[in-house]
PDB file of C-alpha atoms in Angstrom:
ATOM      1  CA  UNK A   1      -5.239  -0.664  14.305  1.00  0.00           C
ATOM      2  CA  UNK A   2      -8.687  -0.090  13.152  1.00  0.00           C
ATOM      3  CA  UNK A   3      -8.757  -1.236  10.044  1.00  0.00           C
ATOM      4  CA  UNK A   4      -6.756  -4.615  10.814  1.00  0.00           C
ATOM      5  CA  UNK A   5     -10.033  -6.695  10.705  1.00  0.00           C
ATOM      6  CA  UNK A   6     -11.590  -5.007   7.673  1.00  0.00           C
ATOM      7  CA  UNK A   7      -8.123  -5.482   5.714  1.00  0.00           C
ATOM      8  CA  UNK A   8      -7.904  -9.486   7.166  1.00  0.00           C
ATOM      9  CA  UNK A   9     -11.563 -10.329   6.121  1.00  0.00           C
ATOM     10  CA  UNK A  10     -10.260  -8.969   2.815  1.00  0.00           C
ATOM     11  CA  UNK A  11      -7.465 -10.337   2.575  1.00  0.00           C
ATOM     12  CA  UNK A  12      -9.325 -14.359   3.476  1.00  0.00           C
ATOM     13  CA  UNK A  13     -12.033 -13.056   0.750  1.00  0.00           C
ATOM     14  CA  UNK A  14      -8.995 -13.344  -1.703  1.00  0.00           C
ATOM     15  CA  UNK A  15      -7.187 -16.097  -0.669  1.00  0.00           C
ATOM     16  CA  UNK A  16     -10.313 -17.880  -1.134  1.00  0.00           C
ATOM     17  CA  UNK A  17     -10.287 -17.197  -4.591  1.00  0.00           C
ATOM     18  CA  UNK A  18      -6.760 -17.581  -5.097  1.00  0.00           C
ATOM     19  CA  UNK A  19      -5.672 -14.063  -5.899  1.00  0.00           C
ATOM     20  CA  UNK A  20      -2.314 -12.185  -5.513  1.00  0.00           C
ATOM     21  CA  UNK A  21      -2.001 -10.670  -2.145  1.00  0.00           C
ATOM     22  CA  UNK A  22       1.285  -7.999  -2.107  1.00  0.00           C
ATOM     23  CA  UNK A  23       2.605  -6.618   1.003  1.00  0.00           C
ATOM     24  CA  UNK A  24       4.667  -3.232   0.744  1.00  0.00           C
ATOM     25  CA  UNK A  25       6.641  -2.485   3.455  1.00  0.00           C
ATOM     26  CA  UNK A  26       7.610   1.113   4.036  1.00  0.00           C
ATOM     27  CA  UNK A  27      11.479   0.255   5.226  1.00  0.00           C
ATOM     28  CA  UNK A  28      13.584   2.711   6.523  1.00  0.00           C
ATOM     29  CA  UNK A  29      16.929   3.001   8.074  1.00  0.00           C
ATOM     30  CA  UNK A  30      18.202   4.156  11.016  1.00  0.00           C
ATOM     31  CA  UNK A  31      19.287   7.680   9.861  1.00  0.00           C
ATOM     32  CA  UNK A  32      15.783   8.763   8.927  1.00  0.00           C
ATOM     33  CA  UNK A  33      15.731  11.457  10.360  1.00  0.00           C
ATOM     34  CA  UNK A  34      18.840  13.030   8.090  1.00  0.00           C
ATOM     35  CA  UNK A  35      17.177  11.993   5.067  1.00  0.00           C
ATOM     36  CA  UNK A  36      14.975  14.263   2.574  1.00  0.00           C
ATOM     37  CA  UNK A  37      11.509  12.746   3.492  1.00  0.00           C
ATOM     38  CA  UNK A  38      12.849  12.590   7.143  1.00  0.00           C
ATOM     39  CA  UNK A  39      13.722  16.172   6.975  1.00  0.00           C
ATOM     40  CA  UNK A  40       9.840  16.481   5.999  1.00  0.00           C
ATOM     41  CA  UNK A  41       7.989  13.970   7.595  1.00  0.00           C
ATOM     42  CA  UNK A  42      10.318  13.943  11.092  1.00  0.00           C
ATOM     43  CA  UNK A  43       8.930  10.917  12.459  1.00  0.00           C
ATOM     44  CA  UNK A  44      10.847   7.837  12.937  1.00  0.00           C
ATOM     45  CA  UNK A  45       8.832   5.040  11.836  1.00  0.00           C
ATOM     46  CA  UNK A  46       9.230   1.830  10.160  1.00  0.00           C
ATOM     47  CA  UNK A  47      12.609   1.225  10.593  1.00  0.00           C
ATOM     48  CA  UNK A  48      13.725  -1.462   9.335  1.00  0.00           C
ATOM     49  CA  UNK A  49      14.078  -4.566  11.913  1.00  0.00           C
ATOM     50  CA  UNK A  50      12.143  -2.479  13.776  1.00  0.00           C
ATOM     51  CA  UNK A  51       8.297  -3.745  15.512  1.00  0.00           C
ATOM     52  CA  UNK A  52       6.594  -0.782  13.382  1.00  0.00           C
ATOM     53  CA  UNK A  53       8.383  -1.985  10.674  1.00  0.00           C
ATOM     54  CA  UNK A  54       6.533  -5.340  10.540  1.00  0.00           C
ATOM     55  CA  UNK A  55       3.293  -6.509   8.960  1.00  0.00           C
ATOM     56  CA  UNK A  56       0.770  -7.039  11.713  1.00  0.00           C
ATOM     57  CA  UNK A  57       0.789 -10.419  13.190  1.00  0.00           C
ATOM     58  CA  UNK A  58      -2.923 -10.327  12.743  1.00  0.00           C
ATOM     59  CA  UNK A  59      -2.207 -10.276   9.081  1.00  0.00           C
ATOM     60  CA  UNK A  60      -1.546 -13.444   7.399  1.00  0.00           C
ATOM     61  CA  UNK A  61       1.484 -12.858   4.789  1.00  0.00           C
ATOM     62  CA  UNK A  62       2.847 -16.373   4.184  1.00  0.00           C
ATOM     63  CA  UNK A  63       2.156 -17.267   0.131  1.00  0.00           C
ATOM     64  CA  UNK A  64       1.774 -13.250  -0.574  1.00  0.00           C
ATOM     65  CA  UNK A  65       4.790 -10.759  -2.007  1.00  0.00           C
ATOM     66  CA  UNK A  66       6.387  -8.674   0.295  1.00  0.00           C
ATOM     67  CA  UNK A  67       7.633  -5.382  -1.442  1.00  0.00           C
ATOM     68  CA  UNK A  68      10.492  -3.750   0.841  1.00  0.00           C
ATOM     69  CA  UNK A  69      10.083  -0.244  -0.647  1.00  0.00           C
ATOM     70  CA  UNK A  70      12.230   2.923   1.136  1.00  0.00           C
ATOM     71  CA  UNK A  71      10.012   5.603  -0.080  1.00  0.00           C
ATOM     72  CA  UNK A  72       5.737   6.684  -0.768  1.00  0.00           C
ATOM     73  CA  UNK A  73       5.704   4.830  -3.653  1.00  0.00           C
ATOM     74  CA  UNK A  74       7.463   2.070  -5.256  1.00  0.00           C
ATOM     75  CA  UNK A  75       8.544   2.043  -8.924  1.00  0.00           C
ATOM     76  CA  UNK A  76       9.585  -1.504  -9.285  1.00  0.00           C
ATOM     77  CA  UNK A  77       5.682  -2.823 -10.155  1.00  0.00           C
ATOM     78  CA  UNK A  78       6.865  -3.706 -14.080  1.00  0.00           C
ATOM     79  CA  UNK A  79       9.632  -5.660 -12.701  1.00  0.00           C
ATOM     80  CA  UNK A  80       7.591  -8.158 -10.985  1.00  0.00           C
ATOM     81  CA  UNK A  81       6.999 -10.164 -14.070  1.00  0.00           C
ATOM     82  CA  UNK A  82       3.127  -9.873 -12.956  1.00  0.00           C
ATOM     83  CA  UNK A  83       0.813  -9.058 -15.981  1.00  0.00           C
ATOM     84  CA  UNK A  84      -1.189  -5.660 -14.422  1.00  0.00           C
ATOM     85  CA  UNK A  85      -2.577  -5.048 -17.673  1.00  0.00           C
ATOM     86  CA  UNK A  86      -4.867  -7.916 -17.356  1.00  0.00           C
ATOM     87  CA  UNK A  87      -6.363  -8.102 -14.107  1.00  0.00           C
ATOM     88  CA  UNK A  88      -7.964  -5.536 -12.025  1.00  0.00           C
ATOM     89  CA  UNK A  89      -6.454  -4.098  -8.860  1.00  0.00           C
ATOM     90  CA  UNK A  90      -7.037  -3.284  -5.371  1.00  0.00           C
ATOM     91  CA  UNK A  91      -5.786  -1.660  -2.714  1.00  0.00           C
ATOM     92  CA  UNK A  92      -5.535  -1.171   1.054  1.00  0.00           C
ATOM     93  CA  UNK A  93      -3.474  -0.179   3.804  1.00  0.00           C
ATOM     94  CA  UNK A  94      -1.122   2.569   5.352  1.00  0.00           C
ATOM     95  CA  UNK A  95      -1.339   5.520   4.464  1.00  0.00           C
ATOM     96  CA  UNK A  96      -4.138   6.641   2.586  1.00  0.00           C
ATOM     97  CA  UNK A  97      -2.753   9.679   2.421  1.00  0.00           C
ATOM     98  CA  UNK A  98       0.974   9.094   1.627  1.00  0.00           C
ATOM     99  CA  UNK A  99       1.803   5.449   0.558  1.00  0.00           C
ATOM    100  CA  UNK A 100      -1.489   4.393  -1.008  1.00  0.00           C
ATOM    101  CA  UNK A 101      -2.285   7.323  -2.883  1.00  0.00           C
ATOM    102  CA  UNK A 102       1.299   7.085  -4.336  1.00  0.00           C
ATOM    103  CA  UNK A 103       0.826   3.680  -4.886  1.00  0.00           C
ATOM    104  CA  UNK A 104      -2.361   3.735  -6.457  1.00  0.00           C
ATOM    105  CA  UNK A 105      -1.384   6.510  -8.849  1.00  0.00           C
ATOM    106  CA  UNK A 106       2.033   4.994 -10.147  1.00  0.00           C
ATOM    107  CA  UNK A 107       0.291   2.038 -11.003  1.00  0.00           C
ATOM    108  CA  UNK A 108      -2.704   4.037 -12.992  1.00  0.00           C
ATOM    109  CA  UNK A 109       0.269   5.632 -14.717  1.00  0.00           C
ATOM    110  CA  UNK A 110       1.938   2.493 -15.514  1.00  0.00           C
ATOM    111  CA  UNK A 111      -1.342   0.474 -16.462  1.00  0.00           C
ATOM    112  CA  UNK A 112      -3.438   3.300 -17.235  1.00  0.00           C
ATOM    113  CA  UNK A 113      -6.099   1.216 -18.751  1.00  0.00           C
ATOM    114  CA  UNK A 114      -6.480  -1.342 -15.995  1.00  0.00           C
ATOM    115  CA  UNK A 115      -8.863  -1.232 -13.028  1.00  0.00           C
ATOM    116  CA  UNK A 116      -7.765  -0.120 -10.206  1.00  0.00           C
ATOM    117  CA  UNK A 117      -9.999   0.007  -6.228  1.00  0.00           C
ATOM    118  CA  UNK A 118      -8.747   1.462  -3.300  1.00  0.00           C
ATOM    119  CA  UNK A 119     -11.211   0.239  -0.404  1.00  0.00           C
ATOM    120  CA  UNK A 120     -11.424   3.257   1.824  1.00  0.00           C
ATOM    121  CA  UNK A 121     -12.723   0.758   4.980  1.00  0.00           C
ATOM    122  CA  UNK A 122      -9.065  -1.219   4.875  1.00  0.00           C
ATOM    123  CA  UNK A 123      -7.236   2.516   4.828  1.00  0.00           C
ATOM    124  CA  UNK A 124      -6.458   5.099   7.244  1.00  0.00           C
ATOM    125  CA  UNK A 125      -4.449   8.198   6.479  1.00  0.00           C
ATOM    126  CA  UNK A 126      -2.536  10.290   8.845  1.00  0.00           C
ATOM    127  CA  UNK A 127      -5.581  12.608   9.547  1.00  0.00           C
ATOM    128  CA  UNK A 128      -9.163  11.632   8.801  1.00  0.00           C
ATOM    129  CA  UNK A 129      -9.111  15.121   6.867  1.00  0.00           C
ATOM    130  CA  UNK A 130      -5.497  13.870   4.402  1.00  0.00           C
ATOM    131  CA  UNK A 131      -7.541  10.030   4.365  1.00  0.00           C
ATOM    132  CA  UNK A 132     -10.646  11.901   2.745  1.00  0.00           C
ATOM    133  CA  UNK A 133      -8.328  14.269   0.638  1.00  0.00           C
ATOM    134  CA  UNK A 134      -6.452  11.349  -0.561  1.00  0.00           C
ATOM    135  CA  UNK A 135      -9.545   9.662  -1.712  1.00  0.00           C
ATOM    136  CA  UNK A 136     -11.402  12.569  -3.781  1.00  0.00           C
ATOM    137  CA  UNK A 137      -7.837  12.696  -5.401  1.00  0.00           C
ATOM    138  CA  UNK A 138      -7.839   9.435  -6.450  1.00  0.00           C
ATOM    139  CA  UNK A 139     -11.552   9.186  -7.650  1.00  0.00           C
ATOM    140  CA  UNK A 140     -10.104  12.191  -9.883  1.00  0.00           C
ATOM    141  CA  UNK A 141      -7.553  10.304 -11.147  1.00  0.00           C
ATOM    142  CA  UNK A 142      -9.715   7.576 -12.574  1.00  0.00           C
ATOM    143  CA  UNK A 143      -9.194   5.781  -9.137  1.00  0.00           C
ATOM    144  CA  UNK A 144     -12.262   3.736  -7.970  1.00  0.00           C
ATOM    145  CA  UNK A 145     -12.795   4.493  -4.114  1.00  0.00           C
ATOM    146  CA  UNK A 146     -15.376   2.107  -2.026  1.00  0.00           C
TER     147      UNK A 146
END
């Protein structure tokens, strides 16, 4: 909830210029909690169809990608017919710690010569310790952190 104004200005700041905005959406289903990462994260949460499931309505998503993606990271990023390797990155969001780092570092792998930000103002990890353990990962990994 605390970051939801620093991630909107952002997000206005690029529709402005008329960049890409793309929404992932941690989905899961209703059986979690029987799953691998349930079994090791056991915390219902963004199940699908679900209130915690959706973007927040103080978010504007209409003209951006929505990525429905059932695990930390999604894979699919070269299949978005999107050319990464010429334009510079940045991200925000939930969880610093979990879903943006993974994020973050499958693209690097993928486009390992592109740019890539992660804006640690529009994040927020699961602990303020993981958030800040995320980060000096990432700066490690050729990630720039602001």
């Amino acid at each position: 909830v605390a970051i939801v104004p620093n991630v909107k200005t952002k997000i206005e700041e690029y529709r402005k210029n008329g960049e890409l905005i793309i929404f992932t959406k941690d989905t899961h289903q209703k059986d979690y909690l029987s799953t691998s990462e349930g079994k090791k994260l056991p915390v219902e949460h963004c199940i699908e169809g679900s209130e915690g499931w959706e973007i927040s309505r103080e978010l504007e998503v209409k003209d951006s990608k929505v990525i429905c993606k059932p695990n930390f990271g999604w894979l699919g990023w070269n299949q978005l017919g999107i050319d990464f390797e010429n334009m510079d990155i940045e991200i925000v969001g939930l969880c610093t710690d979990i879903c943006v780092i993974s994020n973050a570092l499958i693209l690097k792998t993928q486009y390992p010569d592109i740019e890539i930000t992660v804006d640690s103002s529009c994040c927020a990890g699961v602990t303020p310790q993981t958030h800040e353990a995320a980060l000096s990962a990432m700066k490690m990994c050729q990630i720039n952190v602001i």
